[in-house]
XYZ file of C-alpha atoms in Angstrom:
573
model
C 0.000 0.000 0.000
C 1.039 3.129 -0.881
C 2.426 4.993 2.501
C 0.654 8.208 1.538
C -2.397 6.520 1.427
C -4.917 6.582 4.809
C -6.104 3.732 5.950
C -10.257 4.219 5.560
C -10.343 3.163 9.564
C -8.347 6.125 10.353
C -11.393 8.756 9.150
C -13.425 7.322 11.952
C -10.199 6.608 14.799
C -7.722 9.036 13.473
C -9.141 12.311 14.683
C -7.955 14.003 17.979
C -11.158 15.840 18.688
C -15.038 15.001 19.491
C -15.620 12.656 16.439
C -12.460 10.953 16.953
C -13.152 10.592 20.922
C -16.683 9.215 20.062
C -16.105 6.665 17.281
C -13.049 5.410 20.091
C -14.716 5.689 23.317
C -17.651 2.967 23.013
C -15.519 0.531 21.707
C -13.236 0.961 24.798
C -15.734 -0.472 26.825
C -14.943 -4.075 24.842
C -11.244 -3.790 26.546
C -9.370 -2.593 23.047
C -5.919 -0.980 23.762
C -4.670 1.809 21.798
C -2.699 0.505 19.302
C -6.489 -0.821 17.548
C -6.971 2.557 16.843
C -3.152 4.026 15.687
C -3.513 2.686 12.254
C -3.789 -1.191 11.766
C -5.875 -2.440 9.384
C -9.428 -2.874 10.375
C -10.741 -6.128 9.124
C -14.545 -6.923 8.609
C -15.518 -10.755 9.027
C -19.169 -10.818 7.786
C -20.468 -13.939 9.607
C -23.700 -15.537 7.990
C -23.772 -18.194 11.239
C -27.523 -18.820 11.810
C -28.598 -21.199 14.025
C -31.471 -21.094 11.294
C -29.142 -21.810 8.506
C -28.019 -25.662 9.409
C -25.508 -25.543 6.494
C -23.826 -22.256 8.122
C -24.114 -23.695 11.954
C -20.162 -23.953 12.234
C -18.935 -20.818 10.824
C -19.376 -18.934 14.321
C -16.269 -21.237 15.469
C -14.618 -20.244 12.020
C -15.124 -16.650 12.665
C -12.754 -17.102 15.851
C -10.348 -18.764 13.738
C -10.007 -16.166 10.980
C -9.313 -13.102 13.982
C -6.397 -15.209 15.255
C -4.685 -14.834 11.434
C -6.540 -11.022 11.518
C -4.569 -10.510 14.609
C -1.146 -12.340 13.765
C -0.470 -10.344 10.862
C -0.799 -7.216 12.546
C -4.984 -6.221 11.761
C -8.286 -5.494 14.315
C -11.002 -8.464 13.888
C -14.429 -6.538 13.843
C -17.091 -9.440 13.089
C -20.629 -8.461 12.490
C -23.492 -11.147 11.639
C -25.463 -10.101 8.335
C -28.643 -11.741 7.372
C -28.398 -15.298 7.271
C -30.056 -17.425 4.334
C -31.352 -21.396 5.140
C -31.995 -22.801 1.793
C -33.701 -25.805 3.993
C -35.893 -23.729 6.678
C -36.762 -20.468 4.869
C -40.481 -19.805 2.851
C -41.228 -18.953 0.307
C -37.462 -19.021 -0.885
C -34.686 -17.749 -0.135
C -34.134 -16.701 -3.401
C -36.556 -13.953 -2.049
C -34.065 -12.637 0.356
C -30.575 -13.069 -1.559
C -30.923 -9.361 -2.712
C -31.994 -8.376 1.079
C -28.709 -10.167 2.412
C -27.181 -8.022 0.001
C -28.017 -4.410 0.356
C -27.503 -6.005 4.637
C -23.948 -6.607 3.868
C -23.229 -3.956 1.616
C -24.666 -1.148 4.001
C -23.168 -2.898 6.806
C -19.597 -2.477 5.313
C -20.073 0.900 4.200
C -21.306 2.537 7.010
C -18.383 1.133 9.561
C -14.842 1.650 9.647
C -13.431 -1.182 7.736
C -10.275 -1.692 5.699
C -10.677 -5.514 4.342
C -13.921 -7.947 4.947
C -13.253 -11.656 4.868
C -16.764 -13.024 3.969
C -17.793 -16.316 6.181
C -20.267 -18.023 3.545
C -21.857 -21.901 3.242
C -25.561 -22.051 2.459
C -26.197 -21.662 -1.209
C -27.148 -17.805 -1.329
C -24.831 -16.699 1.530
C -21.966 -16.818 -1.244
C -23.702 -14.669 -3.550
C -25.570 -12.151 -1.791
C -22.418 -10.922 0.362
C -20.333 -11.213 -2.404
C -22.619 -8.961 -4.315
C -22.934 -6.554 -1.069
C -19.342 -6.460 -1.102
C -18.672 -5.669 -4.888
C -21.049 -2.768 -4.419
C -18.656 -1.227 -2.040
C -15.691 -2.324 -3.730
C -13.017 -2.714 -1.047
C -10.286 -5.458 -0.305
C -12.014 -8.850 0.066
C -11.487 -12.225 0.773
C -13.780 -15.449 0.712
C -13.858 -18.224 3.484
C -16.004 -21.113 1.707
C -17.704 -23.103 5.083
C -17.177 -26.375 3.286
C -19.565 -29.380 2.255
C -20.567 -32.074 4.498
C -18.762 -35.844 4.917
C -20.615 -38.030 2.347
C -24.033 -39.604 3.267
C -24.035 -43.247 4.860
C -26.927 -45.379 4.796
C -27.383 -48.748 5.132
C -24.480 -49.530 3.019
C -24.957 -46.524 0.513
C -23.271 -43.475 -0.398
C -25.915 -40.548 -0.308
C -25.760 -37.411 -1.433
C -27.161 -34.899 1.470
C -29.153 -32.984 -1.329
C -29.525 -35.520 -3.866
C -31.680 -37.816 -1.347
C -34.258 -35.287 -1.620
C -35.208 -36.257 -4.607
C -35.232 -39.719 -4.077
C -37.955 -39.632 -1.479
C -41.073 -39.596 -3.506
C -40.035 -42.916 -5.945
C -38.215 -44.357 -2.779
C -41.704 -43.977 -0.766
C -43.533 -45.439 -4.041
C -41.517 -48.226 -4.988
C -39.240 -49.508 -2.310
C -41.908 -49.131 0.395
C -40.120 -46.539 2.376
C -42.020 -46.054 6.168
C -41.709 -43.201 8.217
C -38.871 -44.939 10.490
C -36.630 -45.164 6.865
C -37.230 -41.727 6.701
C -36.024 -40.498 10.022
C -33.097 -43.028 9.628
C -32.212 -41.413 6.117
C -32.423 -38.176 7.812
C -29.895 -38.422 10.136
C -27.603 -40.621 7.784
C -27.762 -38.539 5.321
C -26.871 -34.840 7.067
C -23.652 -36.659 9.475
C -21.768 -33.595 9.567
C -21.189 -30.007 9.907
C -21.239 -28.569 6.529
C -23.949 -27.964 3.278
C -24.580 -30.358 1.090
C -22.009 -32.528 -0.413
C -23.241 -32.889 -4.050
C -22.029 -30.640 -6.334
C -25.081 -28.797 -6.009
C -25.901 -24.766 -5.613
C -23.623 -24.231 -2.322
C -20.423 -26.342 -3.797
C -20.947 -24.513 -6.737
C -20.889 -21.407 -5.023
C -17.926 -22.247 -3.501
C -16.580 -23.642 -6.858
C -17.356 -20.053 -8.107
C -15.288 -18.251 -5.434
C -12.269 -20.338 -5.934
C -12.325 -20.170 -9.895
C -13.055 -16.127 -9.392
C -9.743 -15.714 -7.531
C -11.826 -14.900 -4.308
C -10.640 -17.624 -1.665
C -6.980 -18.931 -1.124
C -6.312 -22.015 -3.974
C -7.328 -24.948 -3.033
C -9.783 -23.793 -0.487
C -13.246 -24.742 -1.906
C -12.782 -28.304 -1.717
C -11.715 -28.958 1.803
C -14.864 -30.917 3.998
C -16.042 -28.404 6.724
C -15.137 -31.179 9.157
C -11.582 -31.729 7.956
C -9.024 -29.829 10.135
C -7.136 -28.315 6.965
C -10.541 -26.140 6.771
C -9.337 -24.136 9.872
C -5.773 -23.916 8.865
C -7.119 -22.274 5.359
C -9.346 -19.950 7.651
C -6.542 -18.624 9.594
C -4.429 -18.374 7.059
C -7.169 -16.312 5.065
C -7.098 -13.822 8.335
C -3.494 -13.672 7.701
C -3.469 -12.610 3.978
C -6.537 -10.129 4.192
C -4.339 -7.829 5.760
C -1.772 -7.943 3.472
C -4.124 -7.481 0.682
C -5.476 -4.283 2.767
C -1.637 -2.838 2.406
C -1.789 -3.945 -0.849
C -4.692 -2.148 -1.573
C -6.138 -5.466 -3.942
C -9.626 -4.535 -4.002
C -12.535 -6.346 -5.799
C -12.698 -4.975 -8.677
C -8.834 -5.692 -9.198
C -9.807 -9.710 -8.658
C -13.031 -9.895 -10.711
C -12.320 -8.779 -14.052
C -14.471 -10.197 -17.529
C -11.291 -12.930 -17.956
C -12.387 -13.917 -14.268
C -15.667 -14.314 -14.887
C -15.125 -16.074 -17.962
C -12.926 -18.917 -16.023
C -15.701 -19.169 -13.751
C -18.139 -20.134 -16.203
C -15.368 -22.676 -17.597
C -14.647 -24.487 -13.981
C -18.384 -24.626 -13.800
C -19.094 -26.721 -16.600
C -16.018 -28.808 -16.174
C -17.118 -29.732 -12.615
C -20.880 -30.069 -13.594
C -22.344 -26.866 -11.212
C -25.729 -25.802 -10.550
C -27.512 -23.853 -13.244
C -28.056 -21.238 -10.274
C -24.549 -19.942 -11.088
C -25.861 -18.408 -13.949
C -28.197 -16.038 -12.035
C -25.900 -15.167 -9.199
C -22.720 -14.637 -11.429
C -24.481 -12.555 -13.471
C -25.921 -10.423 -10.604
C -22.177 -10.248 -8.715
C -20.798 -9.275 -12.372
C -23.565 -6.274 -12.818
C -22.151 -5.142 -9.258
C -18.904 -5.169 -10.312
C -19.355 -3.734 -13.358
C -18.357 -6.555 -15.791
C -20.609 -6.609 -18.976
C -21.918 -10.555 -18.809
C -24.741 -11.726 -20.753
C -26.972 -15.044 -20.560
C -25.343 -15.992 -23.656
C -22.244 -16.088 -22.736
C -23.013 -19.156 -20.364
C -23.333 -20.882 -23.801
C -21.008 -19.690 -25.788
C -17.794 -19.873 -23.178
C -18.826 -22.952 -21.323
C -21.053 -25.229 -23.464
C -18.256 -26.833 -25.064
C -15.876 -27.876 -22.085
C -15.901 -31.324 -21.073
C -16.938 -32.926 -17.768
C -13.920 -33.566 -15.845
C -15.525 -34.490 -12.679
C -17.398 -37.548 -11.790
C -19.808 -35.882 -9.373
C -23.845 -35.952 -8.362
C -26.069 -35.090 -9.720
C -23.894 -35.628 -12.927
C -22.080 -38.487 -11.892
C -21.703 -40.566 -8.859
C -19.096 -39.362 -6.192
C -19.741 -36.624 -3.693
C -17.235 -33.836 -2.589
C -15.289 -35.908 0.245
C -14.381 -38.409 -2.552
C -13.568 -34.961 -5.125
C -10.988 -33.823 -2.097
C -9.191 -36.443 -1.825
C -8.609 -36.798 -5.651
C -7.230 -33.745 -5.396
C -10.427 -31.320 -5.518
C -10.365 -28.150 -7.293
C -6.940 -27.671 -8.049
C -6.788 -30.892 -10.290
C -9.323 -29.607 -12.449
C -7.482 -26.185 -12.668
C -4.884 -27.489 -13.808
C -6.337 -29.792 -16.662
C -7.729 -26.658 -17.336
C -4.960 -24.058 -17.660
C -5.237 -24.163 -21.774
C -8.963 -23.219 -21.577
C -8.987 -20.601 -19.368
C -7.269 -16.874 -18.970
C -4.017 -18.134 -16.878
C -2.590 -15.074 -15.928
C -5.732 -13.676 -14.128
C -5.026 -12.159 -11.090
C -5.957 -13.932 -7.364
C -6.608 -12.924 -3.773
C -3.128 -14.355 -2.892
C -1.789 -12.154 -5.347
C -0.517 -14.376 -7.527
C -1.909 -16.352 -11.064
C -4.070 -19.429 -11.648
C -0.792 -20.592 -13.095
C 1.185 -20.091 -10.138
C -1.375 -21.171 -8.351
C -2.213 -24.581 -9.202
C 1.228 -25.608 -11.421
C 1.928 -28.839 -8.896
C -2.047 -30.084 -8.328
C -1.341 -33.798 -8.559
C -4.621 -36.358 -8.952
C -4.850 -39.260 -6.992
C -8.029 -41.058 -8.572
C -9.044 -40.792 -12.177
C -12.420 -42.292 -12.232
C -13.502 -39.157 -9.840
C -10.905 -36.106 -11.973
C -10.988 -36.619 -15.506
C -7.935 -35.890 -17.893
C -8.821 -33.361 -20.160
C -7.945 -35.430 -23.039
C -10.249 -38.216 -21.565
C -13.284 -36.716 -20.060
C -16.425 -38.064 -19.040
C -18.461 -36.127 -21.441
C -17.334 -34.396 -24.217
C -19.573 -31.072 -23.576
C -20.862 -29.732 -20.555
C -21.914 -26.937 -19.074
C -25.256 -25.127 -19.975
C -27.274 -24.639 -22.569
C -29.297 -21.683 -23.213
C -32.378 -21.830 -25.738
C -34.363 -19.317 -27.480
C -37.732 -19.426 -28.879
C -40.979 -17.872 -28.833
C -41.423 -19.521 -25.666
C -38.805 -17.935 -23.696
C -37.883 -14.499 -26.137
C -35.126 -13.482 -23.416
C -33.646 -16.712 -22.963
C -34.420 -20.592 -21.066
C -31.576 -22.743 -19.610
C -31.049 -26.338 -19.560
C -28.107 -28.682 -18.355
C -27.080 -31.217 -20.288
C -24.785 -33.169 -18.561
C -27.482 -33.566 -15.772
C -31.150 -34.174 -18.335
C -31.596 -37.689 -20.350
C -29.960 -37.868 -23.936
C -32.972 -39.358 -25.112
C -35.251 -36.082 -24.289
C -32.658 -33.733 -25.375
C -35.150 -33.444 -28.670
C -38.472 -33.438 -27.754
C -42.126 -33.359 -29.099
C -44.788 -33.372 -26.409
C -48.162 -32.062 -25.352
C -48.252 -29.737 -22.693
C -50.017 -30.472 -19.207
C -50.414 -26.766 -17.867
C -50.190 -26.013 -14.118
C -50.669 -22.721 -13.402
C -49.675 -22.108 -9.941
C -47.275 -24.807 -7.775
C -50.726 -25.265 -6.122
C -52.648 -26.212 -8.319
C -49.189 -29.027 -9.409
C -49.408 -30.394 -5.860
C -53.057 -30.262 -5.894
C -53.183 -32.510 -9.376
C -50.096 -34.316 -10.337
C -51.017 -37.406 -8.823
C -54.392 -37.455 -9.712
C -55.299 -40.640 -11.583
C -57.586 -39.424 -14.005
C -54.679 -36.764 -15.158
C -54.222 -36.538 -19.150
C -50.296 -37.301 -19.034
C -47.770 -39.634 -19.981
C -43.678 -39.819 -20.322
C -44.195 -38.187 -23.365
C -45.922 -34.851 -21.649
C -44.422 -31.825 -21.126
C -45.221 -30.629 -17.553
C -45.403 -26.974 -17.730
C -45.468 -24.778 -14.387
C -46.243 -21.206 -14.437
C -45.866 -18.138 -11.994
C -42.816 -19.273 -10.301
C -40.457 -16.473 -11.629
C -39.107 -13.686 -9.953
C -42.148 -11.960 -9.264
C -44.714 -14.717 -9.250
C -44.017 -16.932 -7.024
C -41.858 -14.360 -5.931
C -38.792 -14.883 -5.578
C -38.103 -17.721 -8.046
C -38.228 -20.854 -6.201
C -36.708 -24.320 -6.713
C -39.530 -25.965 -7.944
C -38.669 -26.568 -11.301
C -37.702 -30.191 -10.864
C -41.075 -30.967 -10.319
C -41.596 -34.768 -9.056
C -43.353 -36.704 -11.393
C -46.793 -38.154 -11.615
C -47.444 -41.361 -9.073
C -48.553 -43.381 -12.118
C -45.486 -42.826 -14.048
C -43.242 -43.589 -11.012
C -45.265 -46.781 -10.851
C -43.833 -47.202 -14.374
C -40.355 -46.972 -13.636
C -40.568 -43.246 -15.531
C -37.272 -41.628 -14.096
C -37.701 -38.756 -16.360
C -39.900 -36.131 -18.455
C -39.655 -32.976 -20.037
C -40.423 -30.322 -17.660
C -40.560 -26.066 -18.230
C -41.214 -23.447 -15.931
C -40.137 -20.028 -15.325
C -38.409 -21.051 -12.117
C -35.371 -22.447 -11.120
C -34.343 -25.855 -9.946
C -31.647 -27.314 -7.125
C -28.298 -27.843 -7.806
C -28.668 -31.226 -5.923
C -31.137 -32.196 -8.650
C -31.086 -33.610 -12.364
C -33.313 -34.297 -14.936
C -34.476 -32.698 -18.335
C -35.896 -29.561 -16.909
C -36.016 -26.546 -18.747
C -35.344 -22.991 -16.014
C -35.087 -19.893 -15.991
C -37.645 -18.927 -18.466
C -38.031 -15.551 -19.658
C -39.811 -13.626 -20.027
C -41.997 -14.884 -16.693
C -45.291 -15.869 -17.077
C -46.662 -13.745 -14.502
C -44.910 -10.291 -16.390
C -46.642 -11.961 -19.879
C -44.380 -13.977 -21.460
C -45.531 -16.512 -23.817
C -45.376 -19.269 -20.864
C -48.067 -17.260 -19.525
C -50.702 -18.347 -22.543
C -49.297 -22.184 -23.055
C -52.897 -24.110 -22.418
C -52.993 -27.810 -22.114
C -52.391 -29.857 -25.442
C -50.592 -27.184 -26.614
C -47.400 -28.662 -28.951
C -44.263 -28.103 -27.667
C -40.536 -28.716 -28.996
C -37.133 -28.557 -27.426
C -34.073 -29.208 -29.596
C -31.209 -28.827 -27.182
C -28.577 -28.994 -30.233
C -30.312 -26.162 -32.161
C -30.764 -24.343 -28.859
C -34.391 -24.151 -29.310
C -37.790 -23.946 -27.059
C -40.513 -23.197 -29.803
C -44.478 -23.385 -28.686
C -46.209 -24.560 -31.785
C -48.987 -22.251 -32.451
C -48.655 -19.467 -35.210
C -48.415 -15.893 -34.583
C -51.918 -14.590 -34.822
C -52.873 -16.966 -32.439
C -50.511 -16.069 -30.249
C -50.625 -13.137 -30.518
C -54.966 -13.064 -29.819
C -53.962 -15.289 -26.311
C -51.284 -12.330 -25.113
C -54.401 -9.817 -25.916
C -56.565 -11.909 -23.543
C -54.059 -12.384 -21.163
C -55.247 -10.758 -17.436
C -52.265 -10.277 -15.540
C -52.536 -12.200 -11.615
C -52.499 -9.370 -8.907
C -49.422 -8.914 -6.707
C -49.295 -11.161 -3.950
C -47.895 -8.713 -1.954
C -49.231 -4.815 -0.868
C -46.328 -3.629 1.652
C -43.198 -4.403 3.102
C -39.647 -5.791 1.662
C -41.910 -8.895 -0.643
C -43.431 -5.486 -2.300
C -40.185 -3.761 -2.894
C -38.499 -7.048 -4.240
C -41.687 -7.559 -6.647
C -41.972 -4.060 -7.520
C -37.947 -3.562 -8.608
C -37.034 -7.584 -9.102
C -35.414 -7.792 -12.699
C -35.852 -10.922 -15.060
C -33.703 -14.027 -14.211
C -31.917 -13.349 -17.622
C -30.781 -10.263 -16.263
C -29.540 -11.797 -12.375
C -32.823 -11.191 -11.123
C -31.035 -8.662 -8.899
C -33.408 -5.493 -8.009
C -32.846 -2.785 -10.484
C -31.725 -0.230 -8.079
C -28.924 -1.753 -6.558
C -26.866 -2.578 -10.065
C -23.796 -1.085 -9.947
C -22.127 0.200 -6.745
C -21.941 3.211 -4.329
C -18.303 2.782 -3.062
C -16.742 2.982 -0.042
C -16.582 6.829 1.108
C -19.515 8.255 3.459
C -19.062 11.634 3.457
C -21.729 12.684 6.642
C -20.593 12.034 10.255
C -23.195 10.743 12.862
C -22.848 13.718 14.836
């Protein structure tokens, strides 16, 4: 750092008169000596610990661990909790609240005296919404990933703590499952602190942070019960500091060539199509220029190098010790932008030159992957004008072209209310369509799209259908299931007029979603079309369904895109 350059702390605790003497004096009463006020780096640690948010329930002990590497390297530990997101306890969504969590942590940074913020993150939308908080503020920051869970055991199988969700339904209907299986799956399945151990939304998140340069290498992978995940978290205290005198802000780390590798380690490994919408928000916060498109065109074409649920069969423990992350970095050096720039200061290159792999069937070579393209695929059509996405490497090759009739649902009620009703028009050759669980309908966006299917089919050993909606689905999940569609039906988009036995084709190879009815009648449904009243009149829902933007577009709120910085210029007294 530049030694004419003040440390931002020092406008609050470098003053000799009133202001100076009241930003100091009430923190004297926590026992600080002087020195935490004559100019060493203040450091932030934004704690999403919940006792609400299972996934997150261990980070409170983490947040110790980071202020002993604050403290070591010469910095002041100032934790603060932000809102905390349980993807497993919250309603509607909590999807809803990522953009809440947000504006929480970027407000909360702004508005105290702090040089660096390490961000302590685990359930899927902690990641995202303080990294997007923190971008808006733009000021040295580092990422401590809480880690996945140890794999699932039960009764001699190898679970996935997310996946098994979606097991429970067939599992119920044709293996008999009682209510004492359940409870025994329960606690089999969820053995450890941690979130889920798939390569679902909150690995992918993690995934994310590593491949954006925002966590030390080699970070992401590590179990939250392995030991080596509190050495990493101390050591992170360490280097925040450093990057503080360094002055190696955000926007230094997350350049377009970041972003870009990002969206290449996320096919490669198999992520969640909810990277999409959250890297798109953090990179309209940042300031990078990143289009739904470019989720295609960048990462549609890398191979699957890791042989993970829902993609494949192995769960993170097993991807650690093959080497986790930094294995597939490696293999991946000739893909991606090399020389980008990482919170340890140094390159990808640097970073991950000696990764070594110690099992092949669960890290790929690149030369020898387990599918030649990955990644996701985003279709256009006059079904879904701004966009639809779909993941190959996790839908049935058979369905990738499709030709069904749709069976409308217009509301997730009226699904659960119907879908296993016997007298039902459907069969595997359907297309279940689900409307008004977008951004604003549902609101929030929930993920529903994975709908379960029909008892009758399940009865039929049907695995698999065709399935749309304008919402989005779990990382944990897999299937051929068609997200993100927009425009939303409940904004007018052509999902709103679909009816039932309405033709609809997919052709994931031309990158197509096309409802087969011509223009004029399309175009005489949209005229007819009576929009659903808001399901909210006041409060934060209101806000979020009056400003929410289109899931195309990060389905961030329109007024917080961009950034304010870090300066407040107005005093308290």
């Amino acid at each position: 750092m530049d030694k004419k350059k003040k440390l931002r702390s020092s406008e609050w605790f470098g003053d000799d008169g009133k202001m100076g003497f009241v930003h100091r004096s009430w923190l004297r009463n926590q026992g600080y000596p002087d020195d935490y006020f004559e100019g060493r780096p203040v450091i932030g640690i934004c704690n999403t610990w919940s006792e609400l948010t299972p996934c997150n329930g261990h980070l409170r002990d983490f947040a110790e661990v980071v202020k002993k590497g604050i403290l070591e390297a010469g910095g002041v530990p100032m934790e603060f909790p932000v809102m905390s997101l349980g993807e497993t306890i919250m309603k509607p969504t909590t999807m809803l609240f990522r953009n809440l969590a947000s504006m929480d942590t970027e407000e909360s940074i702004r508005a105290n005296p702090l040089d660096g913020i390490v961000l302590l993150t685990g359930c899927d939308k902690t990641t995202p919404s303080t990294i997007m908080g923190a971008c808006s503020v733009d000021l040295p920051t580092l990422v401590v990933p809480g880690g996945p869970m140890l794999s699932g055991r039960f009764r001699g199988e190898k679970v996935g703590s997310g996946s098994m969700n979606w097991m429970i339904k067939e599992r119920q209907e044709n293996q008999g499952y009682s209510a004492a299986d359940i409870r025994e799956a329960e606690v089999c399945v969820a053995r450890s602190i941690g979130h889920c151990n798939t390569m679902g939304t909150a690995s992918t998140m993690a995934t994310m942070t590593e491949a954006l340069g925002l966590t030390l290498p080699g970070y992401s992978s590590i179990p939250a019960a392995d030991s080596r995940k509190k050495t990493y978290a101390q050591l992170s205290g360490r280097r925040i500091v450093e990057m503080v005198k360094e002055d190696l802000t955000l926007s230094k780390v997350l350049t377009r060539n970041a972003f870009e590798n990002a969206i290449i380690v996320n096919a490669a490994v198999g992520g969640s199509t909810n990277l999409i919408i959250h890297l798109t928000a953090i990179a309209r916060r940042i300031g990078v220029d990143l289009k739904l498109e470019d989720f295609d065109s960048i990462g549609s074409k890398i191979p699957l190098l890791v042989n993970m649920k829902p993609s494949g069969k192995y769960l993170m423990e097993d991807f650690y010790y093959a080497g986790g992350l930094p294995v597939v970095m490696k293999e991946l050096t000739p893909l991606l932008h090399p020389e980008t720039v990482t919170v340890n200061g140094k390159t990808l290159t640097k970073n991950y030159e000696d990764a070594i792999c110690y099992d092949t069937d669960v890290i790929a070579k690149l030369e020898k992957p387990f599918q030649e393209k990955s990644g996701i695929a985003v279709l256009k059509g006059n079904l879904c004008e701004n966009g639809a996405v779909i993941k190959p490497s996790a839908a049935s090759p058979k369905l990738m072209k499709h030709r069904g009739k749709a069976v409308v649902f217009e509301t997730m009620e009226d699904y659960h209310e119907r879908i296993d009703d016997p007298n039902l028009d459907i069969d595997e050759n359907s297309v279940i369509v689900l409307k008004g669980v977008g951004p604003k309908g549902y609101p929030g966006m929930p993920e529903v799209g994975n709908v379960d299917l029909p008892k009758k089919l399940l009865a039929k050993g049907i695995t698999d259908m065709v399935r749309i909606s304008d919402g989005r689905m779990s990382g944990t999940a897999a299937g051929t299931v068609v997200l993100h569609v927009s425009p939303e039906s409940t904004v007018g988009g052509t999902l709103a007029v679909v009816q039932n036995g309405d033709w609809i084709e997919l052709d994931v190879h031309k990158r197509t979603l096309h409802l087969d009815i011509d223009d004029a009648e399309l175009a005489k449904r949209k005229k007819a079309w009576i929009p659903p009243k808001p399901v909210a009149d006041r409060g934060y829902v209101k806000l979020y369904i009056d400003h929410v933007e289109q899931a195309d577009l990060g389905a961030d709120l329109d007024f917080l895109v961009g950034g304010s910085g870090s300066k407040v210029e107005r005093d308290l007294h």
